[in-house]
PDB file of C-alpha atoms in Angstrom:
ATOM      1  CA  MET X   1     102.522  20.780 179.358  1.00 48.00           C
ATOM      2  CA  LYS X   2     106.136  20.462 178.104  1.00 47.00           C
ATOM      3  CA  ARG X   3     107.170  23.092 180.605  1.00 48.00           C
ATOM      4  CA  ARG X   4     105.466  21.206 183.441  1.00 47.00           C
ATOM      5  CA  ARG X   5     107.254  18.040 182.418  1.00 47.00           C
ATOM      6  CA  PHE X   6     110.587  19.891 182.264  1.00 45.00           C
ATOM      7  CA  LEU X   7     110.025  21.319 185.713  1.00 43.00           C
ATOM      8  CA  ALA X   8     109.010  17.938 187.112  1.00 45.00           C
ATOM      9  CA  VAL X   9     112.102  16.299 185.629  1.00 45.00           C
ATOM     10  CA  SER X  10     114.344  19.136 186.830  1.00 48.00           C
ATOM     11  CA  VAL X  11     112.982  18.978 190.346  1.00 45.00           C
ATOM     12  CA  GLY X  12     113.210  15.199 190.294  1.00 48.00           C
ATOM     13  CA  THR X  13     116.851  15.433 189.206  1.00 48.00           C
ATOM     14  CA  LEU X  14     117.668  17.836 192.014  1.00 45.00           C
ATOM     15  CA  VAL X  15     115.885  15.716 194.591  1.00 43.00           C
ATOM     16  CA  LEU X  16     117.507  12.552 193.290  1.00 44.00           C
ATOM     17  CA  GLY X  17     120.900  14.251 193.482  1.00 50.00           C
ATOM     18  CA  GLY X  18     120.223  15.186 197.073  1.00 48.00           C
ATOM     19  CA  LEU X  19     119.135  11.643 197.839  1.00 44.00           C
ATOM     20  CA  LEU X  20     122.309  10.222 196.295  1.00 43.00           C
ATOM     21  CA  LEU X  21     124.466  12.649 198.225  1.00 44.00           C
ATOM     22  CA  ALA X  22     122.648  11.807 201.432  1.00 46.00           C
ATOM     23  CA  SER X  23     123.121   8.097 200.767  1.00 45.00           C
ATOM     24  CA  GLY X  24     126.788   8.385 199.735  1.00 48.00           C
ATOM     25  CA  GLY X  25     126.336   8.372 195.944  1.00 48.00           C
ATOM     26  CA  PRO X  26     125.669   5.577 193.409  1.00 45.00           C
ATOM     27  CA  GLY X  27     127.301   2.269 194.191  1.00 47.00           C
ATOM     28  CA  VAL X  28     127.835   3.215 197.819  1.00 43.00           C
ATOM     29  CA  THR X  29     125.866   1.499 200.562  1.00 44.00           C
ATOM     30  CA  PRO X  30     125.751   3.673 203.665  1.00 47.00           C
ATOM     31  CA  ALA X  31     125.988   2.072 207.063  1.00 47.00           C
ATOM     32  CA  GLY X  32     122.439   3.158 207.911  1.00 49.00           C
ATOM     33  CA  ALA X  33     120.819   1.952 204.656  1.00 50.00           C
ATOM     34  CA  GLN X  34     118.536  -0.436 206.497  1.00 62.00           C
ATOM     35  CA  ASN X  35     117.536   2.347 208.885  1.00 74.00           C
ATOM     36  CA  PRO X  36     117.084   5.454 206.716  1.00 74.00           C
ATOM     37  CA  THR X  37     117.163   8.843 208.351  1.00 82.00           C
ATOM     38  CA  PRO X  38     114.013  11.016 208.423  1.00 76.00           C
ATOM     39  CA  GLN X  39     115.596  13.146 205.692  1.00 74.00           C
ATOM     40  CA  GLN X  40     116.089  10.116 203.450  1.00 76.00           C
ATOM     41  CA  GLN X  41     112.524   8.982 204.074  1.00 75.00           C
ATOM     42  CA  GLN X  42     111.218  12.435 203.154  1.00 76.00           C
ATOM     43  CA  LEU X  43     113.284  12.505 199.953  1.00 77.00           C
ATOM     44  CA  ARG X  44     111.987   9.068 199.002  1.00 78.00           C
ATOM     45  CA  GLN X  45     108.398  10.243 199.496  1.00 75.00           C
ATOM     46  CA  ILE X  46     109.084  13.236 197.239  1.00 79.00           C
ATOM     47  CA  LEU X  47     110.549  10.998 194.553  1.00 78.00           C
ATOM     48  CA  ASP X  48     107.557   8.670 194.717  1.00 74.00           C
ATOM     49  CA  LYS X  49     105.248  11.667 194.288  1.00 67.00           C
ATOM     50  CA  LEU X  50     107.256  12.891 191.286  1.00 68.00           C
ATOM     51  CA  ASP X  51     106.982   9.429 189.746  1.00 67.00           C
ATOM     52  CA  GLN X  52     103.198   9.684 190.045  1.00 62.00           C
ATOM     53  CA  ILE X  53     103.177  13.147 188.438  1.00 59.00           C
ATOM     54  CA  LEU X  54     105.353  12.058 185.537  1.00 56.00           C
ATOM     55  CA  ALA X  55     103.230   8.956 184.986  1.00 55.00           C
ATOM     56  CA  ALA X  56     100.115  11.132 184.818  1.00 51.00           C
ATOM     57  CA  THR X  57     101.647  13.362 182.138  1.00 45.00           C
ATOM     58  CA  LYS X  58     102.570  10.446 179.889  1.00 47.00           C
ATOM     59  CA  GLY X  59     100.298   8.457 177.597  1.00 42.00           C
ATOM     60  CA  GLY X  60      97.568   6.270 178.993  1.00 40.00           C
ATOM     61  CA  SER X  61      94.290   6.816 180.750  1.00 37.00           C
ATOM     62  CA  GLY X  62      94.016  10.400 181.885  1.00 39.00           C
ATOM     63  CA  GLY X  63      97.438  11.397 180.546  1.00 37.00           C
ATOM     64  CA  ALA X  64      98.241  14.354 178.335  1.00 35.00           C
ATOM     65  CA  GLU X  65      98.373  12.301 175.141  1.00 39.00           C
ATOM     66  CA  ASP X  66      95.008  10.812 176.086  1.00 44.00           C
ATOM     67  CA  ASN X  67      93.432  14.244 176.646  1.00 44.00           C
ATOM     68  CA  HIS X  68      91.773  15.350 173.421  1.00 43.00           C
ATOM     69  CA  THR X  69      89.710  18.226 174.791  1.00 48.00           C
ATOM     70  CA  LEU X  70      91.786  20.832 172.944  1.00 61.00           C
ATOM     71  CA  ARG X  71      91.963  19.033 169.596  1.00 72.00           C
ATOM     72  CA  TRP X  72      89.887  18.984 166.425  1.00 84.00           C
ATOM     73  CA  ASP X  73      91.244  15.729 164.979  1.00 87.00           C
ATOM     74  CA  GLN X  74      88.888  13.377 166.803  1.00 87.00           C
ATOM     75  CA  ALA X  75      85.683  11.700 165.646  1.00 90.00           C
ATOM     76  CA  LEU X  76      83.966  10.426 168.770  1.00 92.00           C
ATOM     77  CA  PRO X  77      80.496   8.932 169.220  1.00 94.00           C
ATOM     78  CA  ALA X  78      78.120  11.197 171.104  1.00 94.00           C
ATOM     79  CA  ALA X  79      78.319   9.149 174.302  1.00 94.00           C
ATOM     80  CA  GLN X  80      82.084   9.752 174.473  1.00 95.00           C
ATOM     81  CA  ARG X  81      82.189  13.163 172.829  1.00 96.00           C
ATOM     82  CA  PHE X  82      79.811  15.153 175.026  1.00 97.00           C
ATOM     83  CA  VAL X  83      80.121  15.512 178.802  1.00 97.00           C
ATOM     84  CA  ILE X  84      77.465  17.183 180.944  1.00 98.00           C
ATOM     85  CA  LEU X  85      79.301  19.436 183.393  1.00 97.00           C
ATOM     86  CA  THR X  86      77.931  18.979 186.895  1.00 97.00           C
ATOM     87  CA  ALA X  87      80.150  21.857 188.070  1.00 96.00           C
ATOM     88  CA  PHE X  88      77.918  24.073 185.899  1.00 97.00           C
ATOM     89  CA  ASN X  89      74.755  22.704 187.532  1.00 97.00           C
ATOM     90  CA  SER X  90      74.460  20.379 184.512  1.00 98.00           C
ATOM     91  CA  ASP X  91      73.542  23.421 182.402  1.00 98.00           C
ATOM     92  CA  ALA X  92      76.618  23.184 180.171  1.00 98.00           C
ATOM     93  CA  VAL X  93      78.187  20.504 177.975  1.00 98.00           C
ATOM     94  CA  LEU X  94      81.853  19.955 177.141  1.00 97.00           C
ATOM     95  CA  ASP X  95      82.593  18.896 173.576  1.00 96.00           C
ATOM     96  CA  LYS X  96      85.711  16.710 173.823  1.00 95.00           C
ATOM     97  CA  GLU X  97      86.322  16.977 170.086  1.00 94.00           C
ATOM     98  CA  THR X  98      86.861  20.739 170.205  1.00 94.00           C
ATOM     99  CA  GLY X  99      87.345  21.655 173.848  1.00 94.00           C
ATOM    100  CA  LEU X 100      84.409  24.080 173.677  1.00 96.00           C
ATOM    101  CA  VAL X 101      81.721  24.337 176.362  1.00 97.00           C
ATOM    102  CA  TRP X 102      78.151  24.841 175.106  1.00 98.00           C
ATOM    103  CA  GLU X 103      74.887  25.774 176.702  1.00 98.00           C
ATOM    104  CA  ARG X 104      73.074  22.544 177.267  1.00 98.00           C
ATOM    105  CA  SER X 105      69.757  24.241 176.549  1.00 98.00           C
ATOM    106  CA  PRO X 106      70.044  27.233 174.188  1.00 97.00           C
ATOM    107  CA  GLN X 107      67.309  29.807 174.538  1.00 94.00           C
ATOM    108  CA  THR X 108      64.236  29.346 172.361  1.00 96.00           C
ATOM    109  CA  THR X 109      63.498  33.051 171.915  1.00 97.00           C
ATOM    110  CA  ALA X 110      64.837  34.633 168.741  1.00 98.00           C
ATOM    111  CA  VAL X 111      67.056  37.693 169.016  1.00 98.00           C
ATOM    112  CA  SER X 112      68.119  40.414 166.574  1.00 98.00           C
ATOM    113  CA  SER X 113      71.535  40.515 164.940  1.00 97.00           C
ATOM    114  CA  SER X 114      72.329  43.764 166.751  1.00 96.00           C
ATOM    115  CA  ASN X 115      71.661  42.266 170.197  1.00 97.00           C
ATOM    116  CA  VAL X 116      72.783  38.672 169.814  1.00 98.00           C
ATOM    117  CA  ARG X 117      76.410  39.177 170.917  1.00 97.00           C
ATOM    118  CA  LEU X 118      75.289  41.083 173.982  1.00 97.00           C
ATOM    119  CA  THR X 119      72.756  38.355 174.734  1.00 97.00           C
ATOM    120  CA  CYS X 120      75.531  35.784 175.065  1.00 98.00           C
ATOM    121  CA  ALA X 121      77.873  38.151 176.903  1.00 97.00           C
ATOM    122  CA  ASN X 122      75.219  38.800 179.554  1.00 97.00           C
ATOM    123  CA  LYS X 123      74.472  35.133 180.216  1.00 97.00           C
ATOM    124  CA  ALA X 124      75.464  33.345 183.411  1.00 97.00           C
ATOM    125  CA  VAL X 125      74.992  29.703 182.463  1.00 97.00           C
ATOM    126  CA  GLY X 126      75.682  27.318 185.318  1.00 97.00           C
ATOM    127  CA  GLY X 127      76.628  30.253 187.497  1.00 96.00           C
ATOM    128  CA  ARG X 128      79.457  31.324 185.167  1.00 96.00           C
ATOM    129  CA  LYS X 129      79.911  34.314 182.879  1.00 97.00           C
ATOM    130  CA  GLY X 130      82.250  34.466 179.886  1.00 96.00           C
ATOM    131  CA  TRP X 131      79.859  33.242 177.203  1.00 97.00           C
ATOM    132  CA  ARG X 132      79.988  34.416 173.605  1.00 97.00           C
ATOM    133  CA  LEU X 133      78.446  33.880 170.200  1.00 97.00           C
ATOM    134  CA  PRO X 134      80.238  31.053 168.340  1.00 97.00           C
ATOM    135  CA  PHE X 135      82.122  31.386 165.092  1.00 96.00           C
ATOM    136  CA  LEU X 136      80.792  29.586 162.040  1.00 97.00           C
ATOM    137  CA  PRO X 137      83.179  26.583 162.160  1.00 96.00           C
ATOM    138  CA  GLU X 138      82.471  26.153 165.878  1.00 96.00           C
ATOM    139  CA  LEU X 139      78.699  26.021 165.545  1.00 97.00           C
ATOM    140  CA  ALA X 140      78.893  23.920 162.364  1.00 97.00           C
ATOM    141  CA  SER X 141      81.044  21.385 164.254  1.00 97.00           C
ATOM    142  CA  LEU X 142      77.929  20.337 166.183  1.00 98.00           C
ATOM    143  CA  VAL X 143      76.134  19.286 162.992  1.00 98.00           C
ATOM    144  CA  ASP X 144      75.912  15.583 162.254  1.00 97.00           C
ATOM    145  CA  PRO X 145      75.512  15.436 158.441  1.00 96.00           C
ATOM    146  CA  SER X 146      74.186  11.876 158.653  1.00 96.00           C
ATOM    147  CA  VAL X 147      70.992  13.146 160.320  1.00 96.00           C
ATOM    148  CA  ALA X 148      68.375  13.991 157.723  1.00 95.00           C
ATOM    149  CA  SER X 149      65.892  16.855 157.639  1.00 95.00           C
ATOM    150  CA  PRO X 150      63.835  17.930 159.513  1.00 95.00           C
ATOM    151  CA  GLY X 151      66.505  17.506 162.193  1.00 94.00           C
ATOM    152  CA  PRO X 152      67.663  18.868 164.475  1.00 97.00           C
ATOM    153  CA  THR X 153      70.881  17.662 162.887  1.00 97.00           C
ATOM    154  CA  LEU X 154      72.704  16.562 166.042  1.00 97.00           C
ATOM    155  CA  SER X 155      74.310  13.194 166.678  1.00 96.00           C
ATOM    156  CA  PRO X 156      71.957  10.563 168.146  1.00 96.00           C
ATOM    157  CA  GLY X 157      72.443  10.323 171.893  1.00 95.00           C
ATOM    158  CA  HIS X 158      73.527  13.953 172.300  1.00 97.00           C
ATOM    159  CA  PRO X 159      72.771  15.522 175.714  1.00 98.00           C
ATOM    160  CA  PHE X 160      71.443  18.894 174.529  1.00 98.00           C
ATOM    161  CA  LEU X 161      67.934  20.124 175.292  1.00 98.00           C
ATOM    162  CA  ASN X 162      65.479  22.316 173.366  1.00 97.00           C
ATOM    163  CA  VAL X 163      67.590  22.578 170.199  1.00 98.00           C
ATOM    164  CA  GLN X 164      65.278  23.737 167.413  1.00 97.00           C
ATOM    165  CA  SER X 165      65.267  22.679 163.761  1.00 97.00           C
ATOM    166  CA  THR X 166      65.830  26.244 162.683  1.00 97.00           C
ATOM    167  CA  ASN X 167      68.566  28.819 162.089  1.00 98.00           C
ATOM    168  CA  TYR X 168      71.128  29.975 164.643  1.00 98.00           C
ATOM    169  CA  TRP X 169      73.361  33.032 164.458  1.00 98.00           C
ATOM    170  CA  THR X 170      77.137  32.921 164.415  1.00 98.00           C
ATOM    171  CA  THR X 171      79.495  35.851 164.923  1.00 96.00           C
ATOM    172  CA  SER X 172      81.139  35.311 161.520  1.00 96.00           C
ATOM    173  CA  ALA X 173      80.653  38.229 159.143  1.00 94.00           C
ATOM    174  CA  HIS X 174      79.469  37.669 155.588  1.00 95.00           C
ATOM    175  CA  ALA X 175      82.219  39.452 153.631  1.00 94.00           C
ATOM    176  CA  GLU X 176      80.352  39.358 150.300  1.00 94.00           C
ATOM    177  CA  ASN X 177      77.133  40.847 151.664  1.00 97.00           C
ATOM    178  CA  PRO X 178      77.201  43.113 154.751  1.00 96.00           C
ATOM    179  CA  ALA X 179      73.425  42.716 155.108  1.00 97.00           C
ATOM    180  CA  LEU X 180      73.990  39.076 156.086  1.00 98.00           C
ATOM    181  CA  MET X 181      75.656  37.143 158.888  1.00 97.00           C
ATOM    182  CA  TRP X 182      76.699  33.518 158.617  1.00 98.00           C
ATOM    183  CA  GLY X 183      74.546  31.029 160.442  1.00 98.00           C
ATOM    184  CA  VAL X 184      73.760  27.327 160.695  1.00 98.00           C
ATOM    185  CA  GLY X 185      70.375  25.770 159.976  1.00 98.00           C
ATOM    186  CA  PHE X 186      69.825  22.810 162.272  1.00 98.00           C
ATOM    187  CA  GLY X 187      66.827  21.709 160.215  1.00 97.00           C
ATOM    188  CA  ASN X 188      69.104  20.390 157.477  1.00 96.00           C
ATOM    189  CA  GLY X 189      72.612  21.138 158.805  1.00 97.00           C
ATOM    190  CA  ALA X 190      73.310  23.754 156.137  1.00 97.00           C
ATOM    191  CA  VAL X 191      75.596  26.752 156.477  1.00 97.00           C
ATOM    192  CA  LEU X 192      73.803  29.815 155.163  1.00 97.00           C
ATOM    193  CA  GLY X 193      73.768  33.592 155.107  1.00 98.00           C
ATOM    194  CA  LEU X 194      71.131  34.994 157.458  1.00 98.00           C
ATOM    195  CA  SER X 195      69.542  38.379 156.864  1.00 98.00           C
ATOM    196  CA  LYS X 196      70.215  40.850 159.665  1.00 97.00           C
ATOM    197  CA  ALA X 197      66.661  42.099 159.169  1.00 98.00           C
ATOM    198  CA  PHE X 198      65.171  38.974 160.777  1.00 98.00           C
ATOM    199  CA  ASP X 199      65.565  37.620 164.300  1.00 98.00           C
ATOM    200  CA  GLN X 200      67.175  34.214 164.756  1.00 98.00           C
ATOM    201  CA  LEU X 201      68.129  31.946 167.651  1.00 98.00           C
ATOM    202  CA  ALA X 202      71.453  32.024 169.506  1.00 98.00           C
ATOM    203  CA  TRP X 203      73.467  29.153 170.968  1.00 98.00           C
ATOM    204  CA  CYS X 204      76.192  30.501 173.238  1.00 98.00           C
ATOM    205  CA  VAL X 205      79.586  28.943 173.814  1.00 98.00           C
ATOM    206  CA  ARG X 206      82.457  29.314 176.278  1.00 96.00           C
ATOM    207  CA  GLY X 207      86.191  28.811 175.708  1.00 91.00           C
ATOM    208  CA  GLY X 208      88.489  29.043 172.711  1.00 77.00           C
ATOM    209  CA  MET X 209      88.176  32.825 172.728  1.00 58.00           C
ATOM    210  CA  ASN X 210      90.570  34.980 170.726  1.00 55.00           C
ATOM    211  CA  ALA X 211      89.995  38.725 170.815  1.00 42.00           C
ATOM    212  CA  GLU X 212      91.586  39.138 167.352  1.00 45.00           C
ATOM    213  CA  TRP X 213      88.733  37.164 165.805  1.00 48.00           C
ATOM    214  CA  HIS X 214      86.031  39.594 166.955  1.00 44.00           C
TER     215      HIS X 214
END
């Protein structure tokens, strides 16, 4: 974003310089000021467009400082936090607190620990590939601890469908016990070690991927 701003300012400076040269420089009123040339009109249109771009990248509605989709320091009510993505046939939900995109309706069939990553990788939710199993902090970020058992422990007014009050896999390894994988229980919102010997549900996510974490 800083680079885009720098480029916009640099281009604006160059264009403004050209406009000043074409008009005779600052403090100089050319003879044809009341009847600008086509070149001057075009430069003015470019400057007006740059003003709009710069305004959009500053604070305020829709600006960069107002865009919290890549931040974890927000605490938004469900109505503001979650956005159903119509571009994904309304099958995916953007979480504006984390910038992650979730399946709107995670599958209700349990899957083994050995197949769960492949299950997400093979999905085409909303006509898009690129899905993966979430890490523990990512999946746990969906839990609303104010919601009591039996859950599901999601914020009131959330847009998700078919979320079960049961355990969901994450891709986070359990370092103390290799027979377990970390998971989240949406019946009570607890983080817990899940035995690889038993099938559990999967809730796939898109975005925020870092190959070094896998």
